[in-house]
Amino acid sequence: MWLTTFFEQIHVERCNNFNTAIVDGEFPASAAYINVSDFNRFVFLVRAGTLNSALTCQVQQATAIDSTAKDITGAVAVVGAGDDNEVFLIEVECRRLDINNGYNFVTLDVTGAAGGDDYLDILFIGVNPASVPVTQPTGTNTPVIVAG
């Protein structure tokens, strides 16, 4: 059996800058939507920092890296104002996208931020790729692997 590493099988992409107050918007922003056509499923991992607002995190799909996005039904998490330091996962099977109409790009739309004092750390994780090793985005450092 041929086994590969996490780094080769799982695509991990940062969607916002850590320790920067969140504002309403798409993460990643238009012109940087993530193409999921090579994955079986994907996850937005949202780590809440300190919060003073309730935030709605809605996964959206689009036909291009910069086209108009629309909601994916049910792919939403509400992060409460008191959910400091909690982790939220929104997992979507790619066949749930409107693939027949070319919707292969995704983003996470965050709404409800107010006052510049709400913090989220948002990561995209592409799971079960069509081929390995997956291409990691710029800014992903060389992994340390202890195996053998």
XYZ file of N, CA and C in Angstrom:
444
model
N 0.848 -1.177 0.000
C 0.000 0.000 0.000
C 0.897 1.244 0.000
N 0.620 2.195 -0.872
C 1.382 3.426 -0.981
C 0.714 4.492 -0.116
N 1.430 4.987 0.854
C 0.895 6.031 1.724
C 1.603 7.339 1.422
N 0.869 8.426 1.473
C 1.453 9.748 1.282
C 1.240 10.561 2.546
N 1.884 11.695 2.613
C 1.806 12.533 3.809
C 0.583 13.445 3.770
N 0.263 13.997 4.910
C -0.809 14.983 5.026
C -0.583 16.115 4.027
N 0.643 16.608 3.961
C 1.018 17.719 3.081
C 0.752 17.385 1.615
N 0.895 16.126 1.243
C 0.670 15.708 -0.140
C -0.803 15.476 -0.459
N -1.615 15.196 0.557
C -3.013 14.827 0.351
C -4.020 15.921 0.673
N -3.641 16.868 1.502
C -4.569 17.884 1.997
C -4.070 19.270 1.600
N -4.909 20.018 0.917
C -4.575 21.392 0.513
C -5.034 22.322 1.634
N -4.119 23.125 2.165
C -4.439 24.049 3.255
C -4.144 25.463 2.778
N -5.143 26.332 2.902
C -4.988 27.704 2.420
C -5.534 28.692 3.439
N -4.735 29.694 3.733
C -5.138 30.763 4.653
C -6.080 31.707 3.914
N -7.198 32.071 4.544
C -8.187 32.940 3.890
C -8.179 34.366 4.411
N -7.577 34.597 5.544
C -7.441 35.957 6.073
C -6.166 36.047 6.889
N -5.804 37.250 7.257
C -4.600 37.457 8.057
C -4.914 37.256 9.527
N -4.160 36.393 10.151
C -4.312 36.095 11.567
C -4.127 37.361 12.400
N -4.923 37.506 13.436
C -4.848 38.611 14.394
C -5.158 39.972 13.767
N -5.970 39.949 12.714
C -6.486 41.182 12.112
C -7.992 41.173 12.307
N -8.536 42.272 12.789
C -9.983 42.323 13.028
C -10.742 41.982 11.749
N -11.792 41.200 11.914
C -12.606 40.760 10.780
C -13.573 41.871 10.386
N -13.837 41.983 9.113
C -14.844 42.895 8.590
C -15.801 42.065 7.746
N -16.995 42.590 7.503
C -17.911 41.883 6.620
C -17.264 41.740 5.252
N -17.347 40.556 4.698
C -16.772 40.341 3.377
C -16.571 38.878 3.070
N -15.929 38.625 1.932
C -15.669 37.267 1.468
C -14.213 36.906 1.731
N -14.023 35.674 2.190
C -12.689 35.182 2.530
C -12.477 33.830 1.880
N -11.635 33.708 0.858
C -10.895 34.792 0.252
C -11.807 35.701 -0.557
N -11.292 36.886 -0.861
C -12.057 37.893 -1.590
C -12.185 37.521 -3.065
N -13.125 38.176 -3.732
C -13.284 38.004 -5.167
C -11.944 38.259 -5.841
N -11.677 37.519 -6.893
C -10.407 37.484 -7.624
C -9.439 36.507 -6.981
N -9.858 35.885 -5.863
C -9.028 34.872 -5.213
C -9.867 33.680 -4.741
N -11.114 33.547 -5.249
C -11.937 32.401 -4.878
C -11.162 31.117 -5.137
N -11.473 30.077 -4.406
C -10.713 28.830 -4.465
C -11.407 27.829 -5.385
N -10.644 27.295 -6.336
C -11.147 26.286 -7.264
C -11.143 24.931 -6.555
N -12.314 24.302 -6.437
C -12.427 23.021 -5.728
C -12.657 21.849 -6.677
N -12.484 22.071 -7.976
C -12.790 21.019 -8.945
C -11.918 19.781 -8.791
N -10.759 19.887 -8.136
C -9.879 18.731 -7.948
C -10.108 18.003 -6.633
N -11.088 18.433 -5.846
C -11.323 17.819 -4.541
C -12.677 17.132 -4.477
N -12.763 16.135 -3.596
C -14.029 15.452 -3.342
C -14.874 16.270 -2.375
N -14.205 16.922 -1.435
C -14.887 17.757 -0.433
C -13.924 18.812 0.063
N -14.462 19.773 0.768
C -13.625 20.813 1.341
C -14.220 21.261 2.655
N -13.384 21.917 3.449
C -13.789 22.391 4.771
C -13.300 23.823 4.945
N -14.166 24.661 5.502
C -13.712 25.940 6.029
C -13.607 25.740 7.530
N -12.394 25.898 8.055
C -12.142 25.791 9.480
C -12.057 27.216 10.008
N -12.956 27.554 10.916
C -13.044 28.915 11.450
C -12.727 28.859 12.939
N -11.636 29.521 13.314
C -11.270 29.624 14.722
C -11.646 31.018 15.208
N -12.506 31.059 16.216
C -12.928 32.343 16.773
C -11.894 32.826 17.778
N -11.576 34.098 17.685
C -10.745 34.739 18.692
C -11.681 35.439 19.667
N -11.350 36.668 20.044
C -12.269 37.441 20.880
C -13.342 38.050 19.993
N -14.553 38.016 20.473
C -15.703 38.487 19.701
C -16.601 39.376 20.551
N -17.167 40.371 19.917
C -18.204 41.193 20.535
C -19.463 41.195 19.694
N -19.425 40.536 18.546
C -20.562 40.476 17.625
C -20.836 39.025 17.267
N -22.098 38.730 16.952
C -22.433 37.428 16.385
C -22.143 37.501 14.888
N -21.447 36.497 14.367
C -21.044 36.487 12.967
C -21.671 35.304 12.244
N -22.122 35.531 11.030
C -22.650 34.464 10.191
C -21.607 34.147 9.132
N -21.245 32.883 9.037
C -20.243 32.419 8.077
C -20.946 31.510 7.073
N -21.129 31.991 5.853
C -21.886 31.299 4.811
C -20.955 30.926 3.661
N -20.870 29.630 3.334
C -20.069 29.205 2.193
C -20.837 29.547 0.920
N -20.120 30.131 -0.025
C -20.711 30.504 -1.303
C -19.936 29.860 -2.449
N -20.620 29.723 -3.586
C -20.026 29.143 -4.780
C -20.104 30.141 -5.925
N -19.155 30.013 -6.863
C -19.101 30.929 -8.001
C -18.600 30.167 -9.226
N -18.783 30.768 -10.399
C -18.369 30.128 -11.648
C -16.947 30.479 -12.058
N -16.350 31.443 -11.392
C -14.982 31.849 -11.718
C -14.327 32.421 -10.478
N -13.045 32.640 -10.575
C -12.252 33.144 -9.457
C -12.737 34.513 -8.971
N -13.484 35.215 -9.835
C -13.919 36.571 -9.510
C -15.363 36.864 -9.914
N -16.194 35.830 -10.034
C -17.576 36.064 -10.470
C -18.513 36.244 -9.281
N -19.758 36.551 -9.555
C -20.762 36.726 -8.511
C -21.007 35.398 -7.802
N -20.961 35.413 -6.493
C -21.120 34.196 -5.698
C -22.553 34.053 -5.210
N -22.964 32.790 -5.020
C -24.279 32.506 -4.445
C -24.108 31.494 -3.319
N -25.054 31.535 -2.353
C -24.987 30.664 -1.178
C -25.103 29.193 -1.542
N -24.446 28.349 -0.749
C -24.646 26.901 -0.797
C -25.604 26.594 0.347
N -26.770 26.101 0.031
C -27.805 25.841 1.020
C -27.286 24.951 2.149
N -27.479 25.401 3.380
C -27.099 24.640 4.560
C -25.649 24.772 4.978
N -24.814 25.388 4.168
C -23.384 25.504 4.473
C -23.122 26.801 5.223
N -23.610 26.865 6.445
C -23.537 28.092 7.226
C -23.299 27.762 8.700
N -22.503 28.595 9.349
C -22.293 28.483 10.793
C -22.477 29.862 11.399
N -23.147 29.896 12.537
C -23.314 31.151 13.264
C -22.364 31.105 14.460
N -21.474 32.073 14.492
C -20.493 32.187 15.565
C -21.016 33.253 16.511
N -21.405 32.853 17.707
C -22.001 33.778 18.661
C -20.985 34.721 19.283
N -21.478 35.846 19.779
C -20.607 36.847 20.403
C -19.854 36.273 21.603
N -20.380 35.230 22.208
C -19.730 34.602 23.361
C -18.942 33.350 23.016
N -18.719 33.099 21.739
C -18.018 31.885 21.307
C -16.505 32.077 21.198
N -15.955 32.938 22.021
C -14.512 33.184 22.008
C -13.740 31.866 22.102
N -12.701 31.738 21.286
C -11.769 30.612 21.317
C -12.395 29.261 20.972
N -13.505 29.273 20.247
C -14.112 28.031 19.786
C -13.765 27.803 18.316
N -13.918 26.564 17.874
C -13.609 26.171 16.501
C -14.896 25.740 15.810
N -15.068 26.200 14.570
C -16.240 25.861 13.762
C -15.771 25.249 12.448
N -16.419 24.189 12.011
C -16.109 23.535 10.750
C -17.346 23.545 9.863
N -17.158 23.924 8.620
C -18.233 23.828 7.629
C -17.676 22.970 6.503
N -18.180 21.748 6.380
C -17.680 20.804 5.385
C -18.712 20.641 4.273
N -18.229 20.658 3.036
C -19.122 20.562 1.878
C -18.584 19.509 0.919
N -19.435 18.612 0.494
C -19.090 17.665 -0.553
C -19.227 18.403 -1.883
N -18.211 18.337 -2.715
C -18.192 19.138 -3.948
C -19.360 18.828 -4.881
N -19.880 17.621 -4.845
C -21.017 17.324 -5.716
C -22.290 18.056 -5.293
N -22.261 18.718 -4.127
C -23.391 19.545 -3.677
C -23.392 20.923 -4.332
N -22.288 21.261 -5.018
C -22.212 22.533 -5.740
C -23.035 22.436 -7.015
N -23.332 23.566 -7.598
C -24.058 23.627 -8.872
C -23.051 23.404 -10.012
N -22.474 22.210 -10.028
C -21.401 21.872 -10.975
C -21.900 21.910 -12.417
N -23.135 21.497 -12.646
C -23.672 21.490 -14.016
C -23.670 22.876 -14.642
N -23.714 23.902 -13.824
C -23.682 25.276 -14.318
C -22.323 25.935 -14.103
N -21.303 25.118 -13.825
C -19.939 25.625 -13.762
C -19.509 26.237 -12.441
N -20.218 25.958 -11.363
C -19.861 26.525 -10.056
C -18.794 25.650 -9.388
N -17.520 25.979 -9.622
C -16.394 25.219 -9.089
C -15.516 26.023 -8.146
N -15.892 27.254 -7.858
C -15.088 28.124 -6.999
C -15.874 28.433 -5.727
N -15.159 28.581 -4.599
C -15.833 28.823 -3.326
C -15.157 29.944 -2.538
N -15.936 30.489 -1.624
C -15.470 31.504 -0.693
C -16.329 31.404 0.563
N -15.914 32.052 1.628
C -16.701 32.111 2.857
C -17.118 33.555 3.076
N -18.421 33.802 3.075
C -18.957 35.145 3.267
C -19.259 35.337 4.755
N -18.611 36.334 5.358
C -18.786 36.617 6.783
C -19.554 37.924 6.924
N -20.627 37.903 7.726
C -21.423 39.106 7.987
C -21.668 39.247 9.487
N -21.883 40.484 9.915
C -22.225 40.772 11.305
C -21.127 41.444 12.098
N -19.957 41.604 11.497
C -18.849 42.234 12.220
C -19.148 43.716 12.447
N -18.850 44.188 13.654
C -19.087 45.596 13.974
C -18.037 46.063 14.964
N -17.540 47.256 14.785
C -16.652 47.866 15.773
C -15.182 47.533 15.642
N -14.806 46.657 14.697
C -13.388 46.348 14.522
C -12.765 45.593 15.670
N -13.585 44.871 16.461
C -13.037 44.145 17.598
C -13.460 42.682 17.623
N -13.692 42.117 16.440
C -14.028 40.707 16.299
C -12.917 40.035 15.505
N -12.507 38.833 15.949
C -11.372 38.167 15.332
C -11.727 36.724 14.952
N -11.446 36.383 13.689
C -11.579 35.018 13.196
C -10.289 34.655 12.465
N -9.924 33.402 12.547
C -8.833 32.845 11.752
C -9.487 31.820 10.836
N -9.464 32.051 9.524
C -10.197 31.220 8.569
C -9.218 30.458 7.683
N -9.358 29.132 7.676
C -8.550 28.269 6.820
C -9.456 27.478 5.891
N -9.014 27.305 4.656
C -9.673 26.421 3.703
C -8.869 25.140 3.653
N -9.558 23.993 3.673
C -8.899 22.702 3.585
C -9.557 21.904 2.471
N -8.784 21.597 1.428
C -9.259 20.759 0.326
C -8.947 19.307 0.642
N -9.967 18.438 0.584
C -9.848 17.057 1.036
C -10.073 16.086 -0.123
N -9.333 14.993 -0.101
C -9.481 13.902 -1.064
C -9.301 14.398 -2.500
N -8.076 14.794 -2.852
C -7.811 15.342 -4.177
C -7.869 14.276 -5.264
N -8.073 14.717 -6.499
C -8.093 13.800 -7.640
C -6.720 13.201 -7.878
N -5.661 13.942 -7.556
C -4.310 13.422 -7.694
C -3.423 14.018 -6.600
N -2.381 13.274 -6.261
C -1.435 13.743 -5.261
C -0.047 13.782 -5.869
N 0.837 14.610 -5.419
C 0.638 15.547 -4.318
C -0.157 16.770 -4.763
N -0.915 17.325 -3.842
C -1.670 18.543 -4.139
C -0.703 19.723 -4.183
N -1.097 20.744 -4.899
C -0.306 21.971 -4.954
C -0.687 22.834 -3.764
N 0.291 23.220 -2.979
C 0.044 24.091 -1.829
C 0.225 25.544 -2.267
N -0.536 26.454 -1.669
C -0.429 27.866 -2.044
C 0.872 28.500 -1.561
N 1.222 29.614 -2.167
C 2.366 30.397 -1.721
C 2.147 30.767 -0.258
N 3.177 30.715 0.517
C 3.049 31.036 1.936
C 2.954 29.791 2.801
N 2.822 28.619 2.173
C 2.831 27.372 2.930
C 4.277 26.908 3.017
N 4.767 26.815 4.223
C 6.162 26.439 4.430
C 6.385 24.957 4.224
N 7.636 24.583 4.019
C 7.996 23.173 3.878
C 7.640 22.442 5.173
N 6.961 21.311 5.051
C 6.538 20.606 6.272
C 7.704 19.886 6.943
N 7.553 19.649 8.207
C 8.468 18.792 8.963
C 7.761 17.458 9.091
N 8.355 16.418 8.561
C 7.718 15.100 8.566
C 8.649 14.112 9.258
N 8.138 13.459 10.281
C 8.871 12.415 10.981
C 8.107 11.134 10.712
N 8.631 10.289 9.843
C 7.935 9.064 9.446
C 8.959 8.035 9.008
N 8.472 6.845 8.699
C 9.378 5.878 8.129
C 9.357 4.544 8.720
